[in-house]
mmCIF file of C-alpha atoms in Angstrom:
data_model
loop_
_atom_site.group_PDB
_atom_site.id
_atom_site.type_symbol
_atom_site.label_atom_id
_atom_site.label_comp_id
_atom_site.label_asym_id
_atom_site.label_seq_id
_atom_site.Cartn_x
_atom_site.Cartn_y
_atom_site.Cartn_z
ATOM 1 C CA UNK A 1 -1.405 -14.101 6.836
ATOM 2 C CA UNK A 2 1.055 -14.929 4.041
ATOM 3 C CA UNK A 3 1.578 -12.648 1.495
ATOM 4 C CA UNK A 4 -0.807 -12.471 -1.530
ATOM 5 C CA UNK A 5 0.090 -11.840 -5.403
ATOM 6 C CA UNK A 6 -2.870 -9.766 -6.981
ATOM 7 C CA UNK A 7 -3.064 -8.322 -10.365
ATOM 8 C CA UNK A 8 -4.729 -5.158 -11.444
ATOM 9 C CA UNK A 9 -8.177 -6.700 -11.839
ATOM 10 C CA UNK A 10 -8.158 -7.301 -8.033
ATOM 11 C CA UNK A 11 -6.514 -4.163 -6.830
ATOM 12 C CA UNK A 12 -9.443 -2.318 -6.218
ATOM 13 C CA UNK A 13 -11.540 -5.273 -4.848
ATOM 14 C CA UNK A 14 -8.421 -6.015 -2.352
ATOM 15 C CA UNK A 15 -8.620 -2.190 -1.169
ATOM 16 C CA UNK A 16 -12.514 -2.254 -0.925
ATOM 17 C CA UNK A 17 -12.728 -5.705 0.766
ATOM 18 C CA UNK A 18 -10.468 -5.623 3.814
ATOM 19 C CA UNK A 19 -9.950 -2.942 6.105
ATOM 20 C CA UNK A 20 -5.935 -2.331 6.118
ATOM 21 C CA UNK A 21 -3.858 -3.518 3.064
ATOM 22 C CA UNK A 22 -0.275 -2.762 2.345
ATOM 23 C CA UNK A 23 0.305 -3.049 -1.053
ATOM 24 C CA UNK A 24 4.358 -4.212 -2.541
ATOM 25 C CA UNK A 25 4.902 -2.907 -5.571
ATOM 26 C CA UNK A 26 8.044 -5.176 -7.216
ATOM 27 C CA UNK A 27 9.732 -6.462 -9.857
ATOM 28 C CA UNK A 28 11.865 -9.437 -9.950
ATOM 29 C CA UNK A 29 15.074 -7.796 -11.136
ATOM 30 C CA UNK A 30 15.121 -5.471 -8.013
ATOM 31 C CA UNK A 31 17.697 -6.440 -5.554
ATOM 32 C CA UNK A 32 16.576 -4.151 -3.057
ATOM 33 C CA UNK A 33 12.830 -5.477 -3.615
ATOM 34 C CA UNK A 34 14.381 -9.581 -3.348
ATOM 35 C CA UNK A 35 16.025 -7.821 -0.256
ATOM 36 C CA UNK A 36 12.527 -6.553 1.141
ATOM 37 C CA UNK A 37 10.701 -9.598 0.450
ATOM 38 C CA UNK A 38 11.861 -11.741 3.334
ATOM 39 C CA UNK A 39 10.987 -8.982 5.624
ATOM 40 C CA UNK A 40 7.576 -8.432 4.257
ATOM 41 C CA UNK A 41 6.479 -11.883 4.501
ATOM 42 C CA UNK A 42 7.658 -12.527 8.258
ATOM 43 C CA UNK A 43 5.759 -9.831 9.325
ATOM 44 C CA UNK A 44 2.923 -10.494 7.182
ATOM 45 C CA UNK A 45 2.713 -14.025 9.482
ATOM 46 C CA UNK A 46 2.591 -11.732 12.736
ATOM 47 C CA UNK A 47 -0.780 -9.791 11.758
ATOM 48 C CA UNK A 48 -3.274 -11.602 10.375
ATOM 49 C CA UNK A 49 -5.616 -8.949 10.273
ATOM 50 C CA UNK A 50 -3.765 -7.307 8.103
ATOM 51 C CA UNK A 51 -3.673 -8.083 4.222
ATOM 52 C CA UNK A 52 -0.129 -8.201 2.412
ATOM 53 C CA UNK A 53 -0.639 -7.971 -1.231
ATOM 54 C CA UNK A 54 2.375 -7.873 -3.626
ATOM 55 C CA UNK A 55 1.922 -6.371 -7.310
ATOM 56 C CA UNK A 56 4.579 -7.185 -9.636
ATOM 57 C CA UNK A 57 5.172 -4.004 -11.665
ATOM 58 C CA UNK A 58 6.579 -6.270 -14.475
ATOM 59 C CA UNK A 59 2.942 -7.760 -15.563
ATOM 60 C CA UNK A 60 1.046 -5.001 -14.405
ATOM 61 C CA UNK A 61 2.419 -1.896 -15.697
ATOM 62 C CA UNK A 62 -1.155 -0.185 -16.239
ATOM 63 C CA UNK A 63 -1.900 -0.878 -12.709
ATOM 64 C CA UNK A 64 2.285 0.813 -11.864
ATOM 65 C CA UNK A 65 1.473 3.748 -13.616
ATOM 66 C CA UNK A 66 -1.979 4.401 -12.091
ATOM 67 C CA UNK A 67 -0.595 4.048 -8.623
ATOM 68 C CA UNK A 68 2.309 6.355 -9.517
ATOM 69 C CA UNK A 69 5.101 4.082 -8.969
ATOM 70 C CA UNK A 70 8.233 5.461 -10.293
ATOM 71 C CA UNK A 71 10.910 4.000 -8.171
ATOM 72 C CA UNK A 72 10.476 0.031 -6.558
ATOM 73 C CA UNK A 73 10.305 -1.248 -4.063
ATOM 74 C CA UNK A 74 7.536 1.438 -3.235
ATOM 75 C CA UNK A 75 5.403 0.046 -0.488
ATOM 76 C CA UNK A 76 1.921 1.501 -0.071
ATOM 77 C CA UNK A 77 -0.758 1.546 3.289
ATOM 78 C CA UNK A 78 -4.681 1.731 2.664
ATOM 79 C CA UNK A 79 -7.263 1.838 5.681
ATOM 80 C CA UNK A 80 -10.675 1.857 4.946
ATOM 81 C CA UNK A 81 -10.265 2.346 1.429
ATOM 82 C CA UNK A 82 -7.615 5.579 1.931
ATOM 83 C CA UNK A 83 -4.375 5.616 0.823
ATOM 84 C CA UNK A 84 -2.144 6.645 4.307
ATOM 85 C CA UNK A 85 1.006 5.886 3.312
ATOM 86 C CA UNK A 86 3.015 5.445 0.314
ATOM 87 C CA UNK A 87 7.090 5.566 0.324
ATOM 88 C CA UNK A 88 9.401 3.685 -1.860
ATOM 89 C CA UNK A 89 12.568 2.178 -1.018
ATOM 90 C CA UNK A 90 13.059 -1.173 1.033
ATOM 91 C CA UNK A 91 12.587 -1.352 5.498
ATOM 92 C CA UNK A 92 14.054 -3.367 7.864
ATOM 93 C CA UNK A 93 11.398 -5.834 9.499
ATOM 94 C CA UNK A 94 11.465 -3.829 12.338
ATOM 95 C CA UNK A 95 10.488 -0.382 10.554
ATOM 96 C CA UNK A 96 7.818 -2.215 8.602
ATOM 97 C CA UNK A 97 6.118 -3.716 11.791
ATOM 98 C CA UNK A 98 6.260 -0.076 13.622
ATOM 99 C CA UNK A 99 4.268 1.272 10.299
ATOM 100 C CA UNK A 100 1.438 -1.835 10.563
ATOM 101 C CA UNK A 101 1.051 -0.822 14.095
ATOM 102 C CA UNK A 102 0.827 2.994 12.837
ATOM 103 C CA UNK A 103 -1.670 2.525 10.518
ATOM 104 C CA UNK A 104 -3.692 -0.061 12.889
ATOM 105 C CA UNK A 105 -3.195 3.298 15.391
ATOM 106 C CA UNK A 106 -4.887 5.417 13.444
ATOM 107 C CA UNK A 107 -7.949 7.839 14.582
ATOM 108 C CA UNK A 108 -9.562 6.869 10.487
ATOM 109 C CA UNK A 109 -12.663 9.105 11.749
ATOM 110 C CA UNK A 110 -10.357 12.392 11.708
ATOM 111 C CA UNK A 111 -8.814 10.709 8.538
ATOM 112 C CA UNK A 112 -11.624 10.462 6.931
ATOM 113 C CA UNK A 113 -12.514 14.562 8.066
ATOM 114 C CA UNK A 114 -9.254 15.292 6.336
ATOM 115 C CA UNK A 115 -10.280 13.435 3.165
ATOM 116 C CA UNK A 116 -13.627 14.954 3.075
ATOM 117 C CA UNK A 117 -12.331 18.511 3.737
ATOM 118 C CA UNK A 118 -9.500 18.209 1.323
ATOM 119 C CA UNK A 119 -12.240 16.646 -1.456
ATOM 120 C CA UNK A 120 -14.681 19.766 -0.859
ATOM 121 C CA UNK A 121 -11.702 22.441 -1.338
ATOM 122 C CA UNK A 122 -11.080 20.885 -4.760
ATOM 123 C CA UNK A 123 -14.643 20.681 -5.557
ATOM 124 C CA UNK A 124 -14.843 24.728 -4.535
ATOM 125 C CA UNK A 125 -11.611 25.211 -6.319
ATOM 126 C CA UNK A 126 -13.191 23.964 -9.821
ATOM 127 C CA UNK A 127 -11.373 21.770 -12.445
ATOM 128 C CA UNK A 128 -9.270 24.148 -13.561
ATOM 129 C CA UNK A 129 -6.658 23.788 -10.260
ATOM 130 C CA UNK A 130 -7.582 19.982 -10.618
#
């Protein structure tokens, strides 16, 4: 699957609608994120199961901020809807195809215990350690 621009508006319908997205945050005056791209897109064409979205932190600042990005390129994993991953700084194709097999590797059912446990100790903690 080739590699797929999306703007804010679509961010959350991208995460919702497919089960494992990694997510490019980028701007086009980033060398190391021109660097990156290349390697993102070939192997975005080896796993088409997989959806490659690309958010260019230029035109969607409001979406940048949200996500915390403070430092591009900052490349970011979701499976079922939960964020498993998120480190910035550009991989070698290699690196990036060990993490798509790491996240497609993943036992989600204790991921999703994790979630839920870590959820109900803030909800017991109160707002006030929110």
């Amino acid at each position: 699957m080739a590699t797929v621009d999306i703007t804010g508006e679509q961010f959350t319908e991208t995460i919702q609608g497919n089960d494992i997205v990694l997510v490019d945050f980028w701007a086009d005056w980033c060398r190391p994120c021109k660097m990156f791209a290349p390697n993102y897109a070939a192997v975005s064409e080896k796993h088409p199961d997989v959806f490659f979205a690309k958010v260019d932190t230029e035109t969607e600042q409001q979406l940048s901020a949200e996500a915390g990005i403070t430092s591009i390129p900052t490349l970011m994993a979701f499976r079922e809807q939960v964020l498993v991953f998120s480190q910035p700084g550009a991989m070698s194709a290699p690196q990036l195809e060990q993490l798509v097999e790491a996240v497609k590797g993943l036992d989600m059912t204790e991921v999703h215990a994790q979630v839920a446990k870590a959820q109900a100790q803030a909800e017991a903690d109160g707002p006030e350690q929110a």
